[in-house]
Short mmCIF file of C-alpha atoms in Angstrom, two decimals:
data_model
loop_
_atom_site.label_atom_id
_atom_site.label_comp_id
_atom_site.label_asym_id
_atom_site.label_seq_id
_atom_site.Cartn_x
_atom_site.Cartn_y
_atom_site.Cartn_z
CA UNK U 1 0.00 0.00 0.00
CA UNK U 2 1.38 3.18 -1.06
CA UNK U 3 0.86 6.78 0.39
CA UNK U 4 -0.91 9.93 -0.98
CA UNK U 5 0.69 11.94 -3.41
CA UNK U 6 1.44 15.08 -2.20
CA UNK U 7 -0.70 17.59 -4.17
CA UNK U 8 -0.03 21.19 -4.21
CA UNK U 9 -2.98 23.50 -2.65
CA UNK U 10 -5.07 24.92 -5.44
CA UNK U 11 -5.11 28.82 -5.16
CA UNK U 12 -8.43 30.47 -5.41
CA UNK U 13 -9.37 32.15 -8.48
CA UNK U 14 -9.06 35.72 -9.10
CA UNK U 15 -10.52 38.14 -10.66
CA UNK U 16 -7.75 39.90 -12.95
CA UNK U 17 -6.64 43.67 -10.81
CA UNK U 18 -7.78 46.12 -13.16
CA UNK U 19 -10.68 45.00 -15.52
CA UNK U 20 -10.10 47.89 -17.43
CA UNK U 21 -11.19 48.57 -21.35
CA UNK U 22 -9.95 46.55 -24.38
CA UNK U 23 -7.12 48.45 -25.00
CA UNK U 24 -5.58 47.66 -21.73
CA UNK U 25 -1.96 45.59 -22.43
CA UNK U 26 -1.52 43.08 -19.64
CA UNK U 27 -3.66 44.45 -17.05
CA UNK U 28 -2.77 48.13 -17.54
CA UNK U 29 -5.50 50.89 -17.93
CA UNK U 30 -4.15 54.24 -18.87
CA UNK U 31 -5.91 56.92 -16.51
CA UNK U 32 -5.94 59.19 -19.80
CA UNK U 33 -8.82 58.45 -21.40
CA UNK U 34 -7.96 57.24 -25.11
CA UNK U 35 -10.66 58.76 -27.60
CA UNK U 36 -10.74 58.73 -31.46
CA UNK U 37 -8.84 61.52 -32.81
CA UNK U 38 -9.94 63.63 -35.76
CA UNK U 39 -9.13 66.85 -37.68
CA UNK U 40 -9.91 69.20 -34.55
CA UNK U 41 -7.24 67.53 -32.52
CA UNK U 42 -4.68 68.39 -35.24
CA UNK U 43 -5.85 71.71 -35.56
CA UNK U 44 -5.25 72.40 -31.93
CA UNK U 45 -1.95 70.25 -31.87
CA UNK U 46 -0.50 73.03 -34.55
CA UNK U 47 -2.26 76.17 -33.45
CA UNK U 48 -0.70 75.30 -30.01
CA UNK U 49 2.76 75.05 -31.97
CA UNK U 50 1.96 78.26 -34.18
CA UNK U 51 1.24 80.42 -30.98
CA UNK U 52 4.19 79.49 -28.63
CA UNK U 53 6.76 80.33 -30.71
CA UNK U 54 8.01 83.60 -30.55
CA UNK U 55 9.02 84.53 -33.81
CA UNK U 56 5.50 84.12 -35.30
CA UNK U 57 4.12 86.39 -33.05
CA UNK U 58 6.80 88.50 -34.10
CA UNK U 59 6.55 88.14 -37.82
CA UNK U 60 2.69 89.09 -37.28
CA UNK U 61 3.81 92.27 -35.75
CA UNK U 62 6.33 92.98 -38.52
CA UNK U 63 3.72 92.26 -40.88
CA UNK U 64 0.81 94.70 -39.60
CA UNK U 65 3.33 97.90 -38.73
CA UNK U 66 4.47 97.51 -42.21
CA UNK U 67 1.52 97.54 -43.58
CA UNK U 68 -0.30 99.89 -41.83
CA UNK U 69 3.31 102.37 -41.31
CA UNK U 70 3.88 102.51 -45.03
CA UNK U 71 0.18 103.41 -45.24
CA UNK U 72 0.24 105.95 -43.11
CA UNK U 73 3.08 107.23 -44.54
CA UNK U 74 2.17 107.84 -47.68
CA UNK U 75 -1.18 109.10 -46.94
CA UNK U 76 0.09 111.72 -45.07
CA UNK U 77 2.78 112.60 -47.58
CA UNK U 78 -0.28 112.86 -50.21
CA UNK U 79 -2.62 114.28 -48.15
CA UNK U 80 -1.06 117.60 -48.96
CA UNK U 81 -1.65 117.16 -52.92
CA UNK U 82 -4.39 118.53 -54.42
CA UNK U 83 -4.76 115.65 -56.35
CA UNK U 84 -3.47 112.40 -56.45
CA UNK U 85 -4.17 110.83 -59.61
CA UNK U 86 -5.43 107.53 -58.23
CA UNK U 87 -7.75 105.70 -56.74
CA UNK U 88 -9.02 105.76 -53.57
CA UNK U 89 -7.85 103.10 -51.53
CA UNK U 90 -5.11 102.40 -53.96
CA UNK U 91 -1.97 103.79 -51.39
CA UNK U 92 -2.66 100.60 -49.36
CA UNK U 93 -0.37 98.38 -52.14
CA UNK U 94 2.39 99.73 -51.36
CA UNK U 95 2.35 98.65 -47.58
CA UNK U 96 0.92 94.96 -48.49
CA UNK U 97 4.06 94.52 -50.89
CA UNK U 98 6.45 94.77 -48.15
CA UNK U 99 4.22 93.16 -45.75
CA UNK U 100 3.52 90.17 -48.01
CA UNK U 101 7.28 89.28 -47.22
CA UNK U 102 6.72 88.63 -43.17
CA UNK U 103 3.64 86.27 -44.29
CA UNK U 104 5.31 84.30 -46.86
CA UNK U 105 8.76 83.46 -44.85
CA UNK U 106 6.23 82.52 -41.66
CA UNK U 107 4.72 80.06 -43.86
CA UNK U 108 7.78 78.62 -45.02
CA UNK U 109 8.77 78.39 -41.45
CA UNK U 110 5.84 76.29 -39.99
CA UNK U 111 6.90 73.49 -42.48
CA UNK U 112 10.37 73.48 -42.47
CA UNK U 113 11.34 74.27 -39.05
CA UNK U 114 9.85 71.22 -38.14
CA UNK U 115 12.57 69.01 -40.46
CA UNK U 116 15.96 71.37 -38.98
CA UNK U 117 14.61 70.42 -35.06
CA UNK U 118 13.75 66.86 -36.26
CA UNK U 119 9.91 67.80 -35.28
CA UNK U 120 8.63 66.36 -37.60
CA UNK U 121 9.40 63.06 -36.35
CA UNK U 122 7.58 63.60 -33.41
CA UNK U 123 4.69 65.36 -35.17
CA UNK U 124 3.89 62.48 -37.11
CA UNK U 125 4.52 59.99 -34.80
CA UNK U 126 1.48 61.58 -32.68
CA UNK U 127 -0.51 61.93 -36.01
CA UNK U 128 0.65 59.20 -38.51
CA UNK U 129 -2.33 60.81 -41.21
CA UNK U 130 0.21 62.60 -43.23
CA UNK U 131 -2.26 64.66 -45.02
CA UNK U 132 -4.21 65.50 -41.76
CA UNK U 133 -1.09 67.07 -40.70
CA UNK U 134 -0.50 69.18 -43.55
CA UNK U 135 -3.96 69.99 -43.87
CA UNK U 136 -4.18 71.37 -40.45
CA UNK U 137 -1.21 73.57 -41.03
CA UNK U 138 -2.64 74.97 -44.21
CA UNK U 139 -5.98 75.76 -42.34
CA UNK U 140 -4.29 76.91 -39.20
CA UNK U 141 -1.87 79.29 -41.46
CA UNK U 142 -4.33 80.65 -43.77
CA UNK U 143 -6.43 81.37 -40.84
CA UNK U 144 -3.90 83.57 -39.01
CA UNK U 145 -2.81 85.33 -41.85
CA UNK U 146 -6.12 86.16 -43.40
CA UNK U 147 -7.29 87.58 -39.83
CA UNK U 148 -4.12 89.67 -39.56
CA UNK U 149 -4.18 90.78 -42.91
CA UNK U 150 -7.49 91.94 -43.06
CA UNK U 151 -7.54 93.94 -40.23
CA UNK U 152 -4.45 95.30 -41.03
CA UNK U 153 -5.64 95.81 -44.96
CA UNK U 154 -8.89 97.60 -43.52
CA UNK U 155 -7.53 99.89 -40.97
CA UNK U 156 -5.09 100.99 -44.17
CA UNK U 157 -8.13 101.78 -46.51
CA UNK U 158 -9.59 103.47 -43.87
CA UNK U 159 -6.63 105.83 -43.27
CA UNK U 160 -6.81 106.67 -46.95
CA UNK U 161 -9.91 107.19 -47.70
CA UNK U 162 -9.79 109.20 -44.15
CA UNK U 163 -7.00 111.53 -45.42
CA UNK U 164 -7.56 111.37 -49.07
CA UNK U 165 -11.24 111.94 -49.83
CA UNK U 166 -11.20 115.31 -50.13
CA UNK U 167 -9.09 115.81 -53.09
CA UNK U 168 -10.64 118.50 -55.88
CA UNK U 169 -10.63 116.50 -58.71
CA UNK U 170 -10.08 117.97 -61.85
CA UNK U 171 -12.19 117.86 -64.83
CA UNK U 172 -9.78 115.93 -67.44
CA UNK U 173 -9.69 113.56 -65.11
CA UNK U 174 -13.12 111.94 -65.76
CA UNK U 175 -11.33 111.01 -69.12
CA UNK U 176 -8.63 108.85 -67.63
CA UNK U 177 -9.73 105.31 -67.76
CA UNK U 178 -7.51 104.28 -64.24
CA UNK U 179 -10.45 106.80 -62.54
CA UNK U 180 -13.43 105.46 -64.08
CA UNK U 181 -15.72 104.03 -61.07
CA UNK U 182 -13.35 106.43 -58.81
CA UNK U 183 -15.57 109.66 -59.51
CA UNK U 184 -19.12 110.75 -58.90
CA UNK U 185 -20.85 113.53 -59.01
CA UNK U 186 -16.62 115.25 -59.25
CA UNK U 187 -15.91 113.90 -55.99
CA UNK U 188 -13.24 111.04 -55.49
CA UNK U 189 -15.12 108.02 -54.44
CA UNK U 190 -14.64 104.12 -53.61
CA UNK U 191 -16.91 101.66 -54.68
CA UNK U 192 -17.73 98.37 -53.00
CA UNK U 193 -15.76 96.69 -55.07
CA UNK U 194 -12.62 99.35 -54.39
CA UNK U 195 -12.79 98.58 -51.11
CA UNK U 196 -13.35 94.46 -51.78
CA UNK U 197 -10.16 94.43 -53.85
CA UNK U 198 -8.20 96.39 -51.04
CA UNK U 199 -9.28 94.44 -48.00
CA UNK U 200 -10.79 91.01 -48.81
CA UNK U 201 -8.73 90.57 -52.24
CA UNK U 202 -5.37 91.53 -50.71
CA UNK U 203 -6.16 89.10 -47.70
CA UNK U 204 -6.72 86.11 -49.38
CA UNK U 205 -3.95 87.09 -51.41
CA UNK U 206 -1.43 87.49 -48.87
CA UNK U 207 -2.79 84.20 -47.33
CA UNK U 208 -2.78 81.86 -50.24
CA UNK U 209 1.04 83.09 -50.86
CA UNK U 210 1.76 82.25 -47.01
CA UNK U 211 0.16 78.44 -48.05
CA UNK U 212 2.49 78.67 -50.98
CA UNK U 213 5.08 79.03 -48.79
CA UNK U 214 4.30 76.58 -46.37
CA UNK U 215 4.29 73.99 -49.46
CA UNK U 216 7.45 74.86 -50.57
CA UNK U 217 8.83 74.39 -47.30
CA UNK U 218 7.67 70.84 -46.98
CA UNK U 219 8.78 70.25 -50.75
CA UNK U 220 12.30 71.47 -50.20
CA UNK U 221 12.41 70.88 -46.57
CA UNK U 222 15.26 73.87 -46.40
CA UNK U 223 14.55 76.99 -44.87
CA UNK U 224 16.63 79.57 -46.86
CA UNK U 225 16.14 77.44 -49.66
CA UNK U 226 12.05 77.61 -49.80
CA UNK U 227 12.28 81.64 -48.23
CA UNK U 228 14.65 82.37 -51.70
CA UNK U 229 12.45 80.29 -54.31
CA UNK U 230 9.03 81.69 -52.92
CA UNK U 231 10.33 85.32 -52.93
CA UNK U 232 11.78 84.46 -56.44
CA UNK U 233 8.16 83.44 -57.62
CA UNK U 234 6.42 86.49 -56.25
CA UNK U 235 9.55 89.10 -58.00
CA UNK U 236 11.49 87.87 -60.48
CA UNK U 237 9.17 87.93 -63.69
CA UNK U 238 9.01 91.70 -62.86
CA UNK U 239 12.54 92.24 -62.23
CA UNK U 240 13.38 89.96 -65.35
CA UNK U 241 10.73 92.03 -67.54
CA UNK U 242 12.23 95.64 -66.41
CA UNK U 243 15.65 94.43 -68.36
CA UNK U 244 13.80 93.53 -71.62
CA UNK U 245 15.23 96.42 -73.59
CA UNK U 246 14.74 94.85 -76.85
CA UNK U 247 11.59 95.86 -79.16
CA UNK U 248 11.80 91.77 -80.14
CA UNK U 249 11.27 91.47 -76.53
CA UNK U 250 8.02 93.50 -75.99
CA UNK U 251 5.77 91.08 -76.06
CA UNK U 252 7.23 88.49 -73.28
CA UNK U 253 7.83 91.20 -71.58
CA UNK U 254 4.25 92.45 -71.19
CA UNK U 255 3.41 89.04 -70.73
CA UNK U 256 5.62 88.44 -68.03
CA UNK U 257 4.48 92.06 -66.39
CA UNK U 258 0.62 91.15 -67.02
CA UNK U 259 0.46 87.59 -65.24
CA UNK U 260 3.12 88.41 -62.60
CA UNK U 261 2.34 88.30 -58.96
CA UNK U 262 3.05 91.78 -58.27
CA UNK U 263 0.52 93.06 -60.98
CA UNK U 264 -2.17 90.59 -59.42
CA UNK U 265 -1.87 92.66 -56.18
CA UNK U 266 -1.77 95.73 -57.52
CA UNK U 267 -4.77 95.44 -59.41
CA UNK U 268 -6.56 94.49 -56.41
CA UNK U 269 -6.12 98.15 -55.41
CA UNK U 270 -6.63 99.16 -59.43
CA UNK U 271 -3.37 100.32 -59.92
CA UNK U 272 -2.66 97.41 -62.91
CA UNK U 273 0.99 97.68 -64.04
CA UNK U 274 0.33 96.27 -67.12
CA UNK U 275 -3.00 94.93 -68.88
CA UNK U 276 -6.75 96.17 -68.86
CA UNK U 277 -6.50 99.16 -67.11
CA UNK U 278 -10.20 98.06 -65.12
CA UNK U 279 -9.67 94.93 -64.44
CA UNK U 280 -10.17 94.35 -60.82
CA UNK U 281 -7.36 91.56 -60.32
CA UNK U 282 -9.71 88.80 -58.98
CA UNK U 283 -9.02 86.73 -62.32
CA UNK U 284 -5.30 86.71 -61.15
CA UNK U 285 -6.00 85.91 -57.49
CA UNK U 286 -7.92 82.84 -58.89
CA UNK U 287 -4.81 82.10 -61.11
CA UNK U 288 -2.85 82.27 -57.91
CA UNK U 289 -5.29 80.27 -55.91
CA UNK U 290 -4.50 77.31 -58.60
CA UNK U 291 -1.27 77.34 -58.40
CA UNK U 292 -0.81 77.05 -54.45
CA UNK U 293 -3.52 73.97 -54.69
CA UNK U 294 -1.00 72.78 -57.29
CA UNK U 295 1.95 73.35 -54.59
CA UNK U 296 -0.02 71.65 -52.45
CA UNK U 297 -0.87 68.26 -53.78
CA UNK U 298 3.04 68.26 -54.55
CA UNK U 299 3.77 68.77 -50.82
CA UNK U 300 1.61 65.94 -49.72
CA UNK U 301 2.67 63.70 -52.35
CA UNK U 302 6.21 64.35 -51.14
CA UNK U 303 5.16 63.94 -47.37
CA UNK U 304 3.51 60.62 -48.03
CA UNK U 305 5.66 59.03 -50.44
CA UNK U 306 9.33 59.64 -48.78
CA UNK U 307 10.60 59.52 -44.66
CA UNK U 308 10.49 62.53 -42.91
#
């Protein structure tokens, strides 16, 4: 007769510690609660970026003084004249040309800072949906500059038309055809769509060249690199067109003159360099407007289709 086998005791069973949801890894539950993210979580992942760095809040700045200063300026200078010999609101170019600068390095910047720190690692390791990521910098971007701009754009017009409506306009110039909505009843006036071009035009103008920029940045991925070729788009047909001497020439030259960037903005405050003298420039903002969507679909073809 042999004895028992010793058994081991037989522990009770437990329930596991923490239940917790599915998405618990061995018995872990996260006390952050882990919800489905979507566009809006982007857009406050980069508006949070956008706002705590210093130098956009500076480039803003630089962007409205020069705007609004160079203005000013020149209203005041003109307010003096008897009369001008242009429209309106059409002063406020002047300011937006320089301005346009601030906008369009700041939206190089929000792209390609992100590759010199090595960001952009981290920015797409929290958001793997490439194009979710570039789409809420676009919106975030074009957002901030449109808001700045058009204040800034507005307070400008108001300035002029402020210091510059009282001008004693002349009878010959009814006959010019760069004054033709701009008087009524011989008074120096601006229409709706004078002061459409020179606040809502020139904002989404301004804007959709700060998305340009922003593309370029995440095609070249180089600061300086994306700052020169964006400021090269915006003034080198001009500059090349002002050295076409030749009569052979001419006609690139108006060409060039006609669909460049420059002339786009300035007939948004009717003050066309070259072209229908009352054409109202929203044509070339559309023109524009197509080729930053083109810019675009490069970017996020580059962003999906190589490492960051």
């Amino acid at each position: 007769m042999t004895a028992p086998a010793h058994l081991p005791p037989q522990m009770p069973h437990q329930p596991p510690a923490h239940p917790g949801p599915p998405h618990a890894v061995s018995g872990y539950a996260s006390p952050i609660p882990v919800v489905r993210t979507h566009l809006g979580h982007a857009i406050a992942s980069e508006w949070t970026k956008i706002k705590s760095v210093r130098s956009t809040v500076w480039t803003l700045v630089l962007m409205f003084v020069i705007t609004v200063g160079v203005g000013l300026l020149l209203a005041v200078a003109l307010s003096s004249d008897d009369y001008v010999g242009w429209p309106l609101l059409s002063g406020g170019f002047f300011g937006v040309m320089f301005g346009q600068l601030c906008i369009m390095t700041l939206g190089v910047l929000v792209m390609s800072s992100e590759y010199t720190t090595g960001g952009i690692r981290t920015t797409l390791t929290a958001c793997p949906h490439r194009g979710r990521v570039l789409l809420a910098k676009t919106i975030v971007l074009f957002s901030l500059a449109f808001v700045m701009t058009l204040v800034a754009t507005s307070l400008t017009a108001l300035i002029h038309s402020s210091l510059l409506g009282d001008q004693d306009v002349p009878v010959y110039a009814a006959q010019d055809p760069l004054m033709e909505d701009s008087i009524e009843n011989g008074e120096l006036v601006a229409t709706a769509g004078h002061w459409m071009g020179a606040t809502l035009g020139a904002s989404l103008y301004v804007s959709l060249l700060g998305v340009l920029g922003l593309s370029l940045g995440a095609l070249i991925r180089h600061s300086a690199g994306a700052i020169t070729t964006v400021i090269g788009l915006v003034l080198l047909p001009l500059l090349a067109a002002m050295f076409m001497m030749g009569e052979s020439l001419e006609s690139l030259r108006d060409t060039l003159i006609e669909f460049s960037l420059l002339n786009g903005l300035a007939t948004l405050f009717r003050l066309p360099m070259e072209g229908d003298e009352s054409a109202t420039g929203w044509p070339l903002l559309a023109m524009l407007a197509g080729v930053t969507v083109g810019a675009l679909v490069a970017a996020y073809a580059r962003l999906t289709s190589t490492d960051a």
